[in-house]
Amino acid sequence: MARTQKNKATEYHLGQLKARLAKLRTELQAPSSKGGGGESGFEVQKYGDGRVALIGFPSVGKSSLLTLLTGTESEAAAYEFTTLTCIPGVIHYNDSKIQLLDLPGIIEGAAEGKGRGRQVIAVCKSADLLLMVLDATKPLYHKQILTRELEAVGIRLNRAPPNIYFKKRKTGGVSVNSTLPLTHLDDKLIQRVLQEYKIHNCEVLFKEDATVDDLIDVIEGNRRYIKCLYVYNKVDMCSMEEVDEIAHWPNSIPISCSLKLNMVGLLERIWDMMALVRVYTKKVGAKPDFADPVVLTADRGGTTLEALCRQIHNSMVGQFKYALVWGTSSKHYPQRCGLNHQLEDEDVVQIVKKKVNTAEDGRGRFKTTSDKPLRIADREKKPALKT
């Protein structure tokens, strides 16, 4: 690919090579079929309302940041690779619990398995937000190296999944449609990529102006799209102009662990990027319970009333009749809503369930079914009206 010139004539060949490269990378990441005890991973049990993972090169201040934010003691020293395993902590912020994971530092070539890089990156795939901790005094290309390592194993940072519908079929050939003109792809290039994956019967619908990389990601189907916040530590060793420049970069925040600078701002940015929705429940005729909210997220089941019911109990959806909602998501107080209503942060919800038969004989006060036969032909015919 590096030797191939980039022009209109070679874009089909480059697209085919990109597809082949992605396919081979997926084969490399697949676990080997050979027996034997592999190395144990760093995975820890999920806890709280969200999970944040700290990733970065060795000795950039990840363990110090974990200790400051959670109070969990993580060994910090002046030599590299102080942390050798995954250390969890919990951030208590805005009535919610956010799990923070301190991971060992990764090095260049981690995607190929150097320095137990694969195990570290595997934990990152289960996170709701990545905090990429960078040293503000080191070169800026460190960020590109880490992003490249994560992209190589299928993690896409600060990007939405491509709006492409793709479905394999048994017969019917390849059907390609789009709702808008495609500037980066044409039918020939799409056919070449599908041939590389040996897909001869499928349906593809483009709902956005996608690139060949987006198409490959959709075909692979194992990509993970995660939000990432770039945390520049050790800004106490930089000039004010450099700190101001870092603060204006997208998805970036300057901090200092040694002087405890901008920790409140970091927590606010984490909260904003995770987009957690706190919902307070209310019983009929009682005040809302503001002590223990139900926390919903778009990544974990959604922020609808149905997601709230499922989080309380699985049987709640079947018993749901309607809900009364107070808060910014309602047009008036209270608003009567159904299961598809989208909730917003700090809404108050009162759920009304369907009536249950409570009489002593097991029957309700009012019958819901008729005693008449189901078939109309079996029913007793009434005599004709006298005229």
Short mmCIF file of C-alpha atoms in Angstrom, two decimals, residues 8-169:
data_model
loop_
_atom_site.label_atom_id
_atom_site.label_comp_id
_atom_site.label_asym_id
_atom_site.label_seq_id
_atom_site.Cartn_x
_atom_site.Cartn_y
_atom_site.Cartn_z
CA LYS A 8 -8.20 7.63 -9.56
CA ALA A 9 -6.90 4.53 -11.33
CA THR A 10 -5.40 2.85 -8.24
CA GLU A 11 -8.23 3.53 -5.72
CA TYR A 12 -9.89 0.16 -6.53
CA HIS A 13 -6.62 -1.69 -5.89
CA LEU A 14 -6.05 0.24 -2.62
CA GLY A 15 -9.61 -0.50 -1.47
CA GLN A 16 -9.05 -4.21 -2.08
CA LEU A 17 -5.75 -4.11 -0.15
CA LYS A 18 -7.43 -2.31 2.79
CA ALA A 19 -10.11 -5.02 2.92
CA ARG A 20 -7.46 -7.77 2.83
CA LEU A 21 -5.48 -6.05 5.61
CA ALA A 22 -8.58 -5.72 7.83
CA LYS A 23 -9.46 -9.39 7.24
CA LEU A 24 -5.94 -10.57 8.17
CA ARG A 25 -5.90 -8.37 11.31
CA THR A 26 -9.19 -9.95 12.44
CA GLU A 27 -7.69 -13.43 11.93
CA LEU A 28 -4.65 -12.45 14.03
CA GLN A 29 -6.83 -11.21 16.90
CA ALA A 30 -8.96 -14.38 16.94
CA PRO A 31 -7.95 -16.70 19.82
CA SER A 32 -5.78 -19.61 18.73
CA SER A 33 -7.36 -23.09 18.65
CA LYS A 34 -4.31 -24.61 20.36
CA GLY A 35 -4.74 -25.87 23.92
CA GLY A 36 -2.74 -24.73 26.89
CA GLY A 37 -3.32 -22.11 29.53
CA GLY A 38 -3.12 -18.65 28.05
CA GLU A 39 -2.19 -15.57 30.01
CA SER A 40 -4.88 -14.34 32.38
CA GLY A 41 -6.57 -11.08 31.36
CA PHE A 42 -7.12 -7.91 33.38
CA GLU A 43 -10.94 -7.98 33.25
CA VAL A 44 -12.71 -6.98 36.48
CA GLN A 45 -16.40 -7.22 37.32
CA LYS A 46 -18.56 -4.31 36.15
CA TYR A 47 -19.76 -2.06 38.95
CA GLY A 48 -21.69 1.18 39.11
CA ASP A 49 -23.46 3.17 36.42
CA GLY A 50 -20.58 3.50 33.95
CA ARG A 51 -17.01 2.41 33.31
CA VAL A 52 -14.04 4.67 32.52
CA ALA A 53 -10.61 3.24 31.57
CA LEU A 54 -7.27 5.07 31.90
CA ILE A 55 -4.94 4.33 28.98
CA GLY A 56 -1.56 5.79 28.10
CA PHE A 57 2.18 5.29 27.96
CA PRO A 58 4.07 4.28 31.15
CA SER A 59 4.83 7.01 33.73
CA VAL A 60 2.32 9.65 32.58
CA GLY A 61 0.39 9.81 35.88
CA LYS A 62 -2.45 7.28 35.50
CA SER A 63 -2.06 5.80 38.99
CA SER A 64 -1.79 9.26 40.59
CA LEU A 65 -4.98 10.30 38.79
CA LEU A 66 -6.82 7.19 40.04
CA THR A 67 -5.72 7.91 43.64
CA LEU A 68 -6.86 11.55 43.40
CA LEU A 69 -10.27 10.82 41.85
CA THR A 70 -11.29 7.68 43.79
CA GLY A 71 -9.14 7.49 46.91
CA THR A 72 -8.01 3.97 45.89
CA GLU A 73 -4.30 3.51 46.55
CA SER A 74 -2.45 2.60 43.35
CA GLU A 75 1.34 2.29 43.56
CA ALA A 76 3.10 5.23 41.90
CA ALA A 77 6.88 5.43 41.54
CA ALA A 78 9.58 7.14 39.47
CA TYR A 79 10.15 4.07 37.24
CA GLU A 80 8.09 2.77 34.31
CA PHE A 81 5.60 -0.13 34.50
CA THR A 82 4.85 0.40 38.21
CA THR A 83 1.28 -0.84 37.63
CA LEU A 84 1.31 -4.45 36.40
CA THR A 85 -2.38 -5.33 36.65
CA CYS A 86 -5.81 -3.67 36.45
CA ILE A 87 -6.70 -1.67 39.58
CA PRO A 88 -10.36 -0.58 39.93
CA GLY A 89 -11.71 2.42 41.83
CA VAL A 90 -15.09 4.16 42.15
CA ILE A 91 -15.85 7.86 41.56
CA HIS A 92 -18.86 9.10 43.58
CA TYR A 93 -20.18 12.09 41.64
CA ASN A 94 -23.69 13.60 41.27
CA ASP A 95 -25.42 10.73 43.16
CA SER A 96 -23.93 8.15 40.78
CA LYS A 97 -21.09 5.64 40.92
CA ILE A 98 -18.58 5.54 38.04
CA GLN A 99 -16.01 2.72 37.92
CA LEU A 100 -12.49 3.91 37.04
CA LEU A 101 -9.88 1.36 35.87
CA ASP A 102 -6.14 1.98 36.09
CA LEU A 103 -4.49 -0.14 33.39
CA PRO A 104 -0.79 -0.91 32.84
CA GLY A 105 0.99 1.41 30.41
CA ILE A 106 1.00 0.32 26.76
CA ILE A 107 3.86 0.72 24.32
CA GLU A 108 4.17 0.96 20.55
CA GLY A 109 3.27 -2.43 19.03
CA ALA A 110 0.70 -3.23 21.75
CA ALA A 111 -1.84 -4.32 19.11
CA GLU A 112 0.56 -7.16 18.14
CA GLY A 113 0.80 -8.23 21.80
CA LYS A 114 3.93 -6.39 22.99
CA GLY A 115 3.97 -5.70 26.74
CA ARG A 116 0.68 -7.56 27.29
CA GLY A 117 -0.92 -4.88 25.12
CA ARG A 118 -3.74 -7.12 23.89
CA GLN A 119 -5.08 -7.75 27.40
CA VAL A 120 -4.99 -4.00 28.17
CA ILE A 121 -6.83 -3.11 24.95
CA ALA A 122 -9.40 -5.88 25.56
CA VAL A 123 -10.42 -4.15 28.83
CA CYS A 124 -10.71 -0.84 26.92
CA LYS A 125 -13.34 -2.42 24.65
CA SER A 126 -15.66 -2.91 27.63
CA ALA A 127 -15.38 0.75 28.78
CA ASP A 128 -18.01 3.45 28.20
CA LEU A 129 -15.36 6.20 28.08
CA LEU A 130 -11.58 6.22 27.59
CA LEU A 131 -9.32 8.70 29.36
CA MET A 132 -6.15 8.86 27.25
CA VAL A 133 -3.57 10.23 29.70
CA LEU A 134 -0.74 12.04 27.91
CA ASP A 135 2.37 13.85 29.15
CA ALA A 136 2.10 17.54 28.19
CA THR A 137 5.91 17.81 28.11
CA LYS A 138 6.34 14.96 25.60
CA PRO A 139 5.91 15.16 21.77
CA LEU A 140 2.38 15.39 20.34
CA TYR A 141 2.77 12.28 18.12
CA HIS A 142 2.28 10.09 21.25
CA LYS A 143 -1.45 10.67 20.80
CA GLN A 144 -1.29 9.44 17.18
CA ILE A 145 0.65 6.30 18.23
CA LEU A 146 -1.96 5.36 20.85
CA THR A 147 -4.85 6.10 18.47
CA ARG A 148 -3.21 3.92 15.79
CA GLU A 149 -2.77 1.02 18.24
CA LEU A 150 -6.46 1.19 19.26
CA GLU A 151 -7.64 1.51 15.63
CA ALA A 152 -5.64 -1.61 14.73
CA VAL A 153 -7.77 -3.74 17.08
CA GLY A 154 -11.11 -2.26 16.00
CA ILE A 155 -11.63 0.59 18.52
CA ARG A 156 -12.83 3.83 16.91
CA LEU A 157 -12.43 6.96 19.03
CA ASN A 158 -14.98 9.82 19.07
CA ARG A 159 -16.76 8.54 15.98
CA ALA A 160 -20.35 7.44 15.41
CA PRO A 161 -21.04 4.06 13.75
CA PRO A 162 -21.42 4.42 9.93
CA ASN A 163 -25.04 4.78 8.84
CA ILE A 164 -24.89 1.82 6.44
CA TYR A 165 -27.43 -1.03 6.30
CA PHE A 166 -25.75 -4.35 5.43
CA LYS A 167 -27.37 -7.79 5.33
CA LYS A 168 -26.13 -11.08 3.85
CA ARG A 169 -28.57 -13.10 1.74
#
